[in-house]
Short mmCIF file of C-alpha atoms in Angstrom, two decimals:
data_model
loop_
_atom_site.label_atom_id
_atom_site.label_comp_id
_atom_site.label_asym_id
_atom_site.label_seq_id
_atom_site.Cartn_x
_atom_site.Cartn_y
_atom_site.Cartn_z
CA MET A 294 -21.11 16.23 19.18
CA ASP A 295 -23.24 13.24 19.51
CA LYS A 296 -22.20 9.93 20.52
CA LYS A 297 -22.60 8.26 17.17
CA TYR A 298 -20.32 10.78 15.56
CA THR A 299 -17.58 10.31 18.14
CA ALA A 300 -17.93 6.61 17.96
CA LEU A 301 -17.59 6.60 14.08
CA VAL A 302 -14.59 8.99 14.09
CA LEU A 303 -12.77 7.02 16.83
CA ALA A 304 -13.25 3.79 14.99
CA PHE A 305 -11.97 5.06 11.64
CA LEU A 306 -8.87 6.70 13.22
CA VAL A 307 -7.92 3.47 14.97
CA ALA A 308 -8.34 1.33 11.82
CA ALA A 309 -5.27 -0.72 12.35
CA ALA A 310 -5.69 -1.00 16.02
CA ASP A 311 -7.29 -3.59 18.35
CA ALA A 312 -9.68 -2.85 21.21
CA ASN A 313 -6.74 -2.18 23.70
CA SER A 314 -5.03 0.11 21.30
CA ILE A 315 -8.38 2.18 20.98
CA ILE A 316 -8.17 2.55 24.77
CA GLN A 317 -4.57 3.48 24.89
CA LYS A 318 -4.57 6.05 22.27
CA THR A 319 -7.52 8.19 22.89
CA GLN A 320 -5.58 11.30 23.72
CA PRO A 321 -4.49 12.17 20.13
CA THR A 322 -8.03 11.26 18.81
CA SER A 323 -9.74 13.43 21.39
CA LYS A 324 -7.75 16.51 20.10
CA LEU A 325 -9.10 15.92 16.67
CA LEU A 326 -12.67 15.52 17.96
CA GLU A 327 -12.33 18.79 19.80
CA ALA A 328 -10.99 20.64 16.74
CA GLY A 329 -14.17 19.33 15.03
CA ARG A 330 -16.67 20.43 17.56
CA ASN A 331 -17.56 23.70 15.58
CA TRP A 332 -17.55 22.15 12.14
CA GLY A 333 -20.77 22.84 10.33
CA ASP A 334 -22.62 21.90 7.10
CA LEU A 335 -20.83 24.65 5.16
CA GLY A 336 -17.76 22.60 5.34
CA GLN A 337 -14.32 23.03 7.35
CA SER A 338 -10.93 21.70 6.99
CA ALA A 339 -8.17 20.83 9.41
CA THR A 340 -4.50 19.44 9.13
CA VAL A 341 -4.03 16.33 11.19
CA ASN A 342 -0.16 15.95 10.86
CA ASP A 343 0.44 15.57 14.48
CA TYR A 344 -2.31 12.79 14.89
CA VAL A 345 -0.92 10.82 12.12
CA ASP A 346 2.71 11.12 13.33
CA ASN A 347 1.47 9.89 16.83
CA THR A 348 -0.36 6.94 15.48
CA ILE A 349 1.43 5.84 12.29
CA ASP A 350 3.15 3.00 14.26
CA MET A 351 -0.29 1.40 14.34
CA ILE A 352 -0.03 0.80 10.66
CA VAL A 353 2.82 -1.59 10.91
CA PRO A 354 0.88 -4.35 12.89
CA PHE A 355 -1.97 -3.97 10.23
CA ILE A 356 0.76 -4.43 7.48
CA GLN A 357 2.12 -7.63 9.04
CA LYS A 358 -1.23 -9.14 10.12
CA HIS A 359 -2.49 -8.84 6.30
CA GLY A 360 0.35 -10.50 4.88
CA LEU A 361 1.67 -7.39 3.24
CA ASP A 362 5.37 -7.60 4.58
CA PRO A 363 6.69 -9.96 3.43
CA MET A 364 4.29 -9.99 0.69
CA GLU A 365 4.24 -13.11 -1.80
CA LEU A 366 4.58 -11.98 -5.49
CA PRO A 367 3.38 -14.07 -8.45
CA ASP A 368 5.47 -16.32 -10.79
CA VAL A 369 5.89 -14.75 -14.33
CA ILE A 370 7.06 -16.11 -17.40
CA GLU A 371 7.91 -13.69 -20.26
CA GLY A 372 9.22 -14.40 -23.78
CA PHE A 373 11.77 -12.28 -25.48
CA GLU A 374 14.36 -12.26 -28.41
CA VAL A 375 18.24 -12.25 -28.15
CA ARG A 376 20.74 -11.64 -31.07
CA PRO A 377 24.26 -12.67 -29.99
CA LEU A 378 25.71 -12.71 -33.40
CA LEU A 379 23.82 -12.68 -36.79
CA ILE A 380 20.86 -15.00 -35.77
CA THR A 381 17.93 -14.04 -33.55
CA TYR A 382 16.83 -16.65 -31.06
CA SER A 383 13.62 -16.98 -29.09
CA ALA A 384 14.00 -17.10 -25.14
CA TRP A 385 12.04 -16.79 -22.27
CA LEU A 386 12.54 -15.78 -18.58
CA LYS A 387 10.73 -17.33 -15.62
CA ILE A 388 10.77 -15.51 -12.24
CA HIS A 389 9.26 -17.44 -9.41
CA ASP A 390 9.28 -17.81 -5.42
CA GLY A 391 9.29 -13.95 -5.25
CA TYR A 392 8.38 -11.81 -2.41
CA MET A 393 8.78 -8.13 -1.23
CA THR A 394 9.61 -6.57 2.05
CA GLY A 395 9.88 -3.10 3.27
CA LEU A 396 6.25 -1.95 3.62
CA VAL A 397 7.08 -1.43 7.47
CA ASN A 398 9.19 1.37 6.52
CA VAL A 399 6.40 3.79 6.29
CA SER A 400 6.05 7.51 7.19
CA ARG A 401 3.79 10.39 6.62
CA SER A 402 4.18 12.15 3.01
CA GLY A 403 3.11 15.71 3.11
CA ASP A 404 0.26 17.44 5.03
CA GLN A 405 -2.65 15.02 6.06
CA GLU A 406 -5.86 16.77 5.91
CA VAL A 407 -9.64 16.17 6.72
CA ASN A 408 -12.70 18.04 5.46
CA TYR A 409 -16.15 18.05 7.13
CA PHE A 410 -19.27 18.90 5.12
CA ALA A 411 -22.75 17.78 5.03
CA LYS A 412 -22.37 15.40 8.02
CA MET A 413 -19.51 13.71 5.92
CA LEU A 414 -15.75 13.57 7.01
CA ARG A 415 -13.32 13.32 4.06
CA VAL A 416 -9.78 12.01 4.95
CA ARG A 417 -6.99 12.17 2.53
CA VAL A 418 -3.84 10.23 3.81
CA GLN A 419 -0.55 10.33 2.09
CA LEU A 420 1.96 7.67 3.18
CA GLN A 421 5.54 7.13 1.83
CA PHE A 422 7.26 3.49 1.85
CA THR A 423 10.89 3.36 1.54
CA ASP A 424 13.79 0.82 0.89
CA LEU A 425 11.56 -1.75 -0.56
CA LYS A 426 13.09 -5.07 -1.85
CA PHE A 427 11.71 -7.48 -4.31
CA ILE A 428 13.48 -11.02 -4.21
CA TYR A 429 13.06 -13.52 -7.08
CA LYS A 430 14.51 -16.73 -8.27
CA TYR A 431 15.01 -16.81 -12.06
CA LEU A 432 15.25 -19.27 -14.92
CA VAL A 433 16.27 -18.20 -18.45
CA LYS A 434 16.00 -20.59 -21.39
CA VAL A 435 17.73 -19.89 -24.68
CA MET A 436 19.64 -22.26 -27.09
CA ASN A 437 19.39 -24.97 -24.79
CA LEU A 438 21.01 -22.96 -22.02
CA GLY A 439 19.21 -22.48 -18.91
CA PRO A 440 21.20 -20.32 -16.40
CA THR A 441 19.52 -19.92 -12.98
CA GLY A 442 20.06 -17.54 -10.26
CA GLY A 443 18.42 -14.80 -8.04
CA ILE A 444 17.22 -11.27 -8.73
CA ILE A 445 17.40 -8.73 -6.00
CA ALA A 446 15.41 -5.44 -7.01
CA THR A 447 15.46 -2.40 -4.76
CA LEU A 448 13.08 0.54 -4.93
CA ASN A 449 13.95 3.58 -2.99
CA ARG A 450 10.26 4.61 -2.51
CA PHE A 451 6.69 4.91 -3.55
CA ARG A 452 3.91 6.65 -2.02
CA VAL A 453 0.22 5.92 -1.53
CA ILE A 454 -2.78 8.15 -1.51
CA VAL A 455 -5.74 6.99 0.22
CA ASP A 456 -9.00 8.91 0.18
CA VAL A 457 -11.70 7.88 2.40
CA LEU A 458 -15.24 9.20 3.32
CA ILE A 459 -16.72 8.78 6.67
CA ASP A 460 -20.51 9.35 6.10
CA PHE A 461 -22.41 10.05 9.30
CA ASN A 462 -25.52 10.01 7.53
CA ASN A 463 -25.56 6.31 7.21
CA ASP A 464 -22.69 5.58 9.69
CA GLU A 465 -20.36 4.06 7.15
CA ILE A 466 -16.71 4.40 5.71
CA GLN A 467 -16.19 4.36 2.07
CA LEU A 468 -12.99 4.03 0.09
CA GLN A 469 -13.18 6.82 -2.52
CA GLN A 470 -9.55 6.57 -3.96
CA PHE A 471 -6.50 4.44 -3.66
CA ARG A 472 -3.55 4.69 -5.85
CA LEU A 473 0.30 4.29 -5.83
CA THR A 474 2.24 7.39 -6.96
CA ASP A 475 5.70 8.71 -7.14
CA ILE A 476 7.36 5.37 -7.78
CA GLY A 477 11.09 6.03 -7.32
CA ARG A 478 14.25 4.57 -8.85
CA LEU A 479 14.59 0.69 -9.32
CA ARG A 480 17.91 -0.93 -9.28
CA VAL A 481 18.55 -4.56 -10.25
CA ARG A 482 21.24 -7.02 -9.59
CA PHE A 483 21.54 -10.64 -10.39
CA THR A 484 22.91 -13.31 -8.04
CA GLY A 485 24.09 -16.87 -8.53
CA ASN A 486 25.26 -17.96 -12.07
CA ILE A 487 26.74 -14.97 -14.05
CA LEU A 488 24.79 -14.30 -17.12
CA THR A 489 26.81 -13.87 -20.39
CA ASP A 490 27.00 -10.34 -21.63
CA TRP A 491 24.60 -10.79 -24.48
CA LEU A 492 22.06 -11.91 -22.09
CA VAL A 493 22.44 -9.57 -19.20
CA ASN A 494 20.67 -6.50 -20.86
CA PRO A 495 17.78 -8.45 -22.52
CA VAL A 496 16.89 -10.26 -19.25
CA LEU A 497 17.22 -7.00 -17.38
CA ASN A 498 14.94 -5.18 -19.81
CA VAL A 499 12.43 -8.09 -19.46
CA PHE A 500 12.48 -8.03 -15.70
CA VAL A 501 12.04 -4.18 -15.61
CA ARG A 502 8.91 -4.61 -18.07
CA ILE A 503 7.51 -7.20 -15.82
CA PHE A 504 7.99 -5.11 -12.79
CA ASP A 505 6.24 -2.05 -14.25
CA THR A 506 3.34 -3.87 -15.82
CA ILE A 507 2.78 -6.69 -13.42
CA ILE A 508 4.57 -6.63 -10.13
CA ILE A 509 3.83 -3.04 -8.96
CA LYS A 510 0.35 -3.57 -9.95
CA ILE A 511 0.03 -6.65 -7.83
CA VAL A 512 1.60 -4.67 -4.84
CA GLU A 513 -0.95 -1.91 -5.32
CA ILE A 514 -3.90 -4.43 -5.62
CA ASN A 515 -2.80 -6.31 -2.52
CA ILE A 516 -2.46 -3.09 -0.30
CA ARG A 517 -5.82 -1.85 -1.68
CA ASN A 518 -7.55 -5.14 -0.80
CA ALA A 519 -6.02 -5.06 2.66
CA ALA A 520 -7.21 -1.53 3.10
CA GLN A 521 -10.89 -2.30 2.00
CA SER A 522 -10.78 -5.41 4.27
CA GLY A 523 -9.92 -3.22 7.17
CA ILE A 524 -12.66 -0.84 6.28
CA ASP A 525 -15.28 -3.57 6.10
CA ALA A 526 -14.29 -4.76 9.39
CA ILE A 527 -14.53 -1.22 10.74
CA ASN A 528 -17.85 -0.78 9.29
CA ALA A 529 -18.99 -3.83 10.92
CA ALA A 530 -17.56 -3.04 14.21
CA VAL A 531 -19.06 0.46 14.17
CA LYS A 532 -22.49 -0.82 13.60
CA ASP A 533 -22.04 -2.96 16.82
CA VAL A 534 -20.79 0.13 18.79
CA ILE A 535 -23.66 2.40 17.51
CA ASN A 536 -26.21 -0.44 18.31
CA THR A 537 -24.86 -0.82 21.85
CA ILE A 538 -24.83 2.84 22.39
CA GLU A 539 -28.29 3.14 21.17
CA SER A 540 -29.49 0.35 23.34
CA PHE A 541 -28.77 2.51 26.32
CA ASN A 542 -30.78 5.51 25.00
#
């Protein structure tokens, strides 16, 4: 295995680490590299569960460094209608000062596999995040009433699939796929002022709609952007490493 191959694999596998972490965590990496010594152009695959289990704690500092936990969430205003008696009224819900926590509760989900073919390494990582909380303040406006309070939404889990291609032909890492999947059960409770009975379900329904169409999409975009930013930084660092190695040849 040539030096450029080793350097690029090492750089990817320590994507969330700094230079000191690279030095400290080379043992699991060396095992994966050893397993790949006989990989050829016909394509070989390997399961790397042990490596992921041993290095998953490196993801937490990456999450915190990139502002993903806690993660700021956007303000949203959504209109709706209520019918307390015989008359239908227009109303709106504003949620603001929102943030999410819980991404640090990360673990491996299923088998983690890599596949080597034509001087390219394809890595498919599946991670699970649990016990997520979405905290908001809210304002409801209807019939000159303006109840305010808080919303605490909890999500028991969601999973992330990250598909990355390490191309040794041009010494570059490419993000092939990123998506949230298997979004679990959402529970919502209101705090502060108690909403009247005829407002509770409409407000709840509006918030759930906002969550499904806006909030969870923002979470996905923010995580994807952070992952892409990390990959871009690695690509730049790898080029520096390769240039340094080649300067000694």
